Each structure stands twice: as C-alpha cells, then as structure tokens.
Amino acid sequence: MTRIYTDADIERVPFRIVLEAVRKFVLEDYEGKTVAPPRHIVEFGDGALCFTTGGNASFAGFRAYETFSGPVLAHENQLVALWDRASRRLSAIAIGERLGALRTGALGGIAIDRMAALDASVLAVIGTGLQAETQLIAATEVRKFSDVRVFSRNAPNCAAFAARM
C-alpha cells in the first residue's frame, strides 16, 4: 500500500536518518550506481513546473514543484513519488516542502563532514530562510561548534532566526 506523507510526518523523522540516507546516495552516485539526470522545466509564462528524477538499485522516483508567481503555498509546493524497484510498486508519496529542504540541508552537512577541518569550532550561516535552518541542523549533526554566527540583510529576521535555532 502506498504511504502518503505530509510535512508533519517528515518532521518526525530524526535528522540523522535523513543525513545517512543522503550520504548513502551521494556515495552510490560517486560509485556510478545512481541515475540523476538534469531537471526538466516546463515553462508556462508566469512560472513553470520543474521535475527532477533519479534513483538507485532499490528505488526510483521523481519530485515536481512549481515556480508560478503569487504567494507561495509552502505546505503544498512539492510532490515526491517513490517506487520500490524490486516490487515495482509505488511505495510513498510526500506532499510539502520539508523533505526537499532536509535533503538539501543534509547535502550541506555531508560537505562539512568531508571538507571542514575536524577542529573547526565556528560556523557561519548566511541567510535566515528555510535552507539556512536545515543547513544549520545538518552542520550541528556532523560537528560540534562552540560559536555559530548568522548574517541576514534583515536584522529582525536575523534575531528571530538566532532565537529560534
């Protein structure tokens, strides 16, 4: 049976699990064991539908999101579908933005883990949006920092981000 996940469901997944899943896929990609072609964009004048697809020996899937003008409906902005290749069944659908944000944050955490000095103690975060949040979560999952510095062009956003995080 296909499971349907919302942002609230995705939020309950411990970040270390997301980090390890992304780390496994990055390693498989390095070994040539994945498929991840460039995104496909369909223009509509006032925006587009964007599609990414990929997979490995176990799973195949796609993500679709829109870039139309107007207010962002973040809770409905993306659709991810995942098939189990062995059973050939659609196993999961995720609706929302949290999965994509966590995936992107995990990539940043993996980069820090592989490239930052082991004794790095200061982390700088530029920006205070959703991606900054998941990048910070990922960074602190792979390293312990004594000081985190954040910059935003908007001082109230910066203060709110620092207080929240």
Coordinates of N, CA and C in Angstrom, one line a residue, residues 9-118:
D9 N 4.6 14.7 9.0 CA 5.2 13.3 9.1 C 6.7 13.3 8.9
I10 N 7.1 14.1 7.9 CA 8.6 14.1 7.6 C 9.3 14.8 8.8
E11 N 8.7 15.7 9.4 CA 9.4 16.4 10.5 C 9.7 15.5 11.7
R12 N 8.9 14.4 11.8 CA 9.2 13.5 12.9 C 10.3 12.5 12.7
V13 N 10.9 12.5 11.4 CA 12.0 11.6 11.1 C 13.3 12.2 11.7
P14 N 14.0 11.5 12.6 CA 15.2 12.0 13.1 C 16.2 12.5 12.0
F15 N 16.8 13.6 12.1 CA 17.6 14.2 11.1 C 18.8 13.2 10.7
R16 N 19.3 12.5 11.7 CA 20.4 11.6 11.4 C 20.1 10.6 10.4
I17 N 18.8 10.2 10.4 CA 18.3 9.2 9.4 C 18.3 9.8 8.0
V18 N 17.9 11.0 7.9 CA 17.9 11.8 6.6 C 19.4 11.9 6.1
L19 N 20.2 12.3 7.1 CA 21.6 12.5 6.7 C 22.3 11.2 6.2
E20 N 22.0 10.1 6.9 CA 22.6 8.8 6.4 C 22.0 8.4 5.1
A21 N 20.8 8.6 4.8 CA 20.2 8.2 3.5 C 20.8 9.0 2.4
V22 N 21.0 10.3 2.6 CA 21.6 11.2 1.6 C 23.0 10.8 1.4
R23 N 23.7 10.6 2.5 CA 25.2 10.2 2.5 C 25.3 8.9 1.6
K24 N 24.4 7.9 1.9 CA 24.5 6.7 1.1 C 24.3 7.0 -0.4
F25 N 23.3 7.8 -0.7 CA 23.0 8.1 -2.1 C 24.2 8.8 -2.8
V26 N 24.8 9.8 -2.1 CA 26.0 10.5 -2.6 C 27.1 9.5 -2.9
L27 N 27.4 8.6 -1.9 CA 28.4 7.6 -2.1 C 28.1 6.7 -3.3
E28 N 26.9 6.3 -3.4 CA 26.5 5.5 -4.6 C 26.6 6.3 -5.9
D29 N 26.3 7.5 -5.8 CA 26.5 8.4 -7.0 C 27.9 8.4 -7.4
Y30 N 28.8 8.6 -6.5 CA 30.3 8.6 -6.7 C 30.7 7.3 -7.3
E31 N 30.1 6.2 -6.9 CA 30.5 4.9 -7.4 C 29.8 4.6 -8.8
G32 N 29.0 5.5 -9.3 CA 28.3 5.3 -10.5 C 27.1 4.4 -10.5
K33 N 26.5 4.3 -9.3 CA 25.4 3.4 -9.1 C 24.0 4.1 -9.0
T34 N 24.0 5.3 -9.4 CA 22.7 6.0 -9.4 C 22.4 6.6 -10.7
V35 N 21.2 7.0 -10.9 CA 20.7 7.8 -12.1 C 20.1 9.1 -11.5
A36 N 20.6 10.2 -12.0 CA 20.1 11.5 -11.6 C 20.4 12.5 -12.7
P37 N 19.5 12.5 -13.8 CA 19.7 13.4 -14.9 C 19.3 14.8 -14.5
P38 N 19.7 15.8 -15.3 CA 19.3 17.2 -15.0 C 17.8 17.4 -14.9
R39 N 17.4 18.4 -14.2 CA 16.0 18.7 -14.0 C 15.3 19.0 -15.4
H40 N 14.1 18.8 -15.5 CA 13.3 19.2 -16.7 C 12.3 20.3 -16.3
I41 N 12.3 21.4 -17.0 CA 11.5 22.5 -16.7 C 10.5 22.8 -17.8
V42 N 9.2 22.9 -17.5 CA 8.2 23.2 -18.4 C 7.7 24.6 -18.1
E43 N 7.9 25.6 -19.0 CA 7.6 27.0 -18.8 C 6.1 27.2 -19.2
F44 N 5.5 28.1 -18.4 CA 4.1 28.5 -18.7 C 3.9 30.0 -18.7
G45 N 5.0 30.8 -18.9 CA 4.9 32.2 -19.0 C 5.0 32.9 -17.6
D46 N 4.1 32.6 -16.7 CA 4.1 33.2 -15.4 C 4.8 32.2 -14.3
G47 N 5.5 31.2 -14.8 CA 6.2 30.3 -14.0 C 6.3 29.0 -14.7
A48 N 6.7 28.0 -13.9 CA 7.0 26.7 -14.6 C 6.7 25.5 -13.6
L49 N 6.6 24.4 -14.2 CA 6.6 23.1 -13.4 C 8.0 22.5 -13.6
C50 N 8.6 22.2 -12.5 CA 10.0 21.6 -12.6 C 10.0 20.2 -12.1
F51 N 10.7 19.3 -12.8 CA 10.7 17.9 -12.5 C 12.2 17.4 -12.3
T52 N 12.4 16.7 -11.2 CA 13.7 16.1 -11.0 C 13.4 14.6 -10.8
T53 N 14.3 13.8 -11.3 CA 14.1 12.3 -11.2 C 15.4 11.6 -10.9
G54 N 15.3 10.4 -10.3 CA 16.6 9.7 -10.1 C 16.3 8.4 -9.3
G55 N 17.4 7.7 -9.0 CA 17.2 6.5 -8.3 C 18.5 5.7 -8.2
N56 N 18.4 4.6 -7.6 CA 19.5 3.6 -7.4 C 19.0 2.2 -7.7
A57 N 19.7 1.2 -7.2 CA 19.3 -0.2 -7.5 C 18.0 -0.5 -6.7
S58 N 17.7 0.2 -5.6 CA 16.5 -0.1 -4.8 C 15.3 0.7 -5.2
F59 N 15.5 2.0 -5.4 CA 14.3 2.9 -5.6 C 14.5 3.8 -6.8
A60 N 13.4 4.3 -7.3 CA 13.3 5.3 -8.4 C 12.2 6.2 -8.0
G61 N 12.4 7.5 -8.4 CA 11.3 8.4 -8.1 C 11.5 9.8 -8.8
F62 N 10.6 10.7 -8.5 CA 10.6 12.0 -9.0 C 10.1 13.0 -8.0
R63 N 10.5 14.3 -8.3 CA 10.0 15.4 -7.5 C 9.5 16.4 -8.5
A64 N 8.3 17.0 -8.2 CA 7.7 18.0 -9.0 C 7.4 19.2 -8.2
Y65 N 7.7 20.4 -8.6 CA 7.4 21.6 -7.9 C 7.1 22.8 -8.9
E66 N 6.5 23.8 -8.4 CA 6.1 24.9 -9.3 C 6.8 26.2 -9.0
T67 N 6.9 27.1 -9.9 CA 7.5 28.4 -9.7 C 6.6 29.5 -10.2
F68 N 5.3 29.3 -10.1 CA 4.3 30.3 -10.6 C 4.4 31.5 -9.7
S69 N 4.1 32.7 -10.2 CA 4.1 33.9 -9.5 C 2.9 33.9 -8.5
G70 N 3.0 34.7 -7.4 CA 2.0 34.8 -6.4 C 2.5 34.2 -5.1
P71 N 1.6 34.3 -4.1 CA 2.1 33.8 -2.8 C 2.4 32.3 -2.8
V72 N 3.5 32.0 -2.1 CA 3.9 30.6 -2.0 C 3.0 29.8 -1.1
L73 N 2.5 28.7 -1.5 CA 1.8 27.8 -0.7 C 2.7 26.7 -0.2
A74 N 3.6 27.0 0.7 CA 4.7 26.1 1.1 C 4.2 24.7 1.5
H75 N 3.1 24.6 2.1 CA 2.6 23.3 2.5 C 2.2 22.4 1.4
E76 N 2.0 23.0 0.2 CA 1.6 22.2 -0.9 C 2.6 22.3 -2.1
N77 N 3.7 22.8 -1.9 CA 4.6 23.3 -3.0 C 5.3 22.2 -3.8
Q78 N 5.5 21.0 -3.2 CA 6.2 20.0 -3.9 C 5.5 18.6 -3.7
L79 N 5.8 17.8 -4.7 CA 5.3 16.4 -4.7 C 6.4 15.5 -5.0
V80 N 6.6 14.5 -4.2 CA 7.7 13.5 -4.4 C 7.0 12.1 -4.4
A81 N 7.4 11.3 -5.4 CA 6.8 10.0 -5.6 C 8.0 9.0 -5.6
L82 N 7.9 7.9 -4.9 CA 9.0 6.9 -4.8 C 8.5 5.5 -5.1
W83 N 9.1 4.8 -6.0 CA 8.8 3.4 -6.4 C 9.9 2.5 -5.8
D84 N 9.4 1.4 -5.3 CA 10.3 0.3 -4.9 C 10.6 -0.5 -6.2
R85 N 11.9 -0.6 -6.6 CA 12.2 -1.2 -7.9 C 12.0 -2.7 -7.9
A86 N 12.2 -3.4 -6.7 CA 12.1 -4.8 -6.6 C 10.6 -5.3 -6.8
S87 N 9.7 -4.6 -6.1 CA 8.3 -4.9 -6.2 C 7.5 -4.2 -7.3
R88 N 8.2 -3.2 -7.9 CA 7.6 -2.4 -8.9 C 6.3 -1.7 -8.4
R89 N 6.3 -1.3 -7.2 CA 5.1 -0.7 -6.6 C 5.5 0.8 -6.2
L90 N 4.5 1.6 -6.3 CA 4.6 3.0 -5.8 C 4.5 2.9 -4.3
S91 N 5.6 3.2 -3.6 CA 5.7 2.9 -2.1 C 5.4 4.1 -1.3
A92 N 5.7 5.3 -1.8 CA 5.5 6.5 -1.0 C 5.3 7.8 -1.8
I93 N 4.5 8.7 -1.3 CA 4.2 10.0 -1.8 C 4.4 11.0 -0.7
A94 N 5.2 12.0 -0.9 CA 5.4 13.1 0.1 C 4.9 14.4 -0.6
I95 N 4.0 15.1 0.2 CA 3.5 16.4 -0.3 C 3.9 17.5 0.7
G96 N 4.6 18.5 0.2 CA 5.1 19.6 1.0 C 6.5 20.0 0.6
E97 N 7.1 20.7 1.5 CA 8.4 21.2 1.2 C 9.5 20.7 2.1
R98 N 9.1 20.1 3.2 CA 10.1 19.8 4.2 C 11.1 18.7 3.8
L99 N 10.7 17.7 3.0 CA 11.6 16.7 2.6 C 12.7 17.3 1.7
G100 N 12.4 18.1 0.8 CA 13.4 18.8 -0.1 C 14.3 19.6 0.7
A101 N 13.8 20.4 1.7 CA 14.7 21.2 2.5 C 15.6 20.4 3.3
L102 N 15.2 19.3 3.9 CA 16.0 18.4 4.7 C 17.1 17.7 3.8
R103 N 16.7 17.3 2.6 CA 17.7 16.7 1.6 C 18.8 17.7 1.3
T104 N 18.4 19.0 1.0 CA 19.4 20.0 0.7 C 20.3 20.3 1.9
G105 N 19.7 20.4 3.1 CA 20.5 20.6 4.3 C 21.4 19.5 4.5
A106 N 21.0 18.2 4.3 CA 21.8 17.1 4.5 C 23.0 17.1 3.6
L107 N 22.8 17.5 2.3 CA 24.0 17.7 1.4 C 25.0 18.6 2.0
G108 N 24.6 19.7 2.6 CA 25.5 20.7 3.2 C 26.2 20.1 4.4
G109 N 25.5 19.3 5.2 CA 26.1 18.6 6.3 C 27.2 17.6 5.9
I110 N 26.9 16.9 4.8 CA 27.9 15.9 4.3 C 29.1 16.6 3.8
A111 N 28.9 17.8 3.1 CA 30.0 18.6 2.6 C 30.9 19.0 3.8
I112 N 30.3 19.5 4.8 CA 31.0 20.0 6.0 C 31.8 18.8 6.6
D113 N 31.1 17.6 6.7 CA 31.7 16.5 7.3 C 33.0 16.0 6.5
R114 N 32.9 16.1 5.2 CA 34.0 15.7 4.3 C 35.1 16.7 4.2
M115 N 34.8 18.0 4.2 CA 35.7 19.0 3.8 C 36.2 20.0 4.9
A116 N 35.4 20.2 6.0 CA 35.8 21.1 7.0 C 36.8 20.5 7.9
A117 N 37.7 21.3 8.4 CA 38.7 20.8 9.4 C 38.0 20.2 10.6
L118 N 38.6 19.1 11.1 CA 38.0 18.3 12.2 C 37.9 19.2 13.4

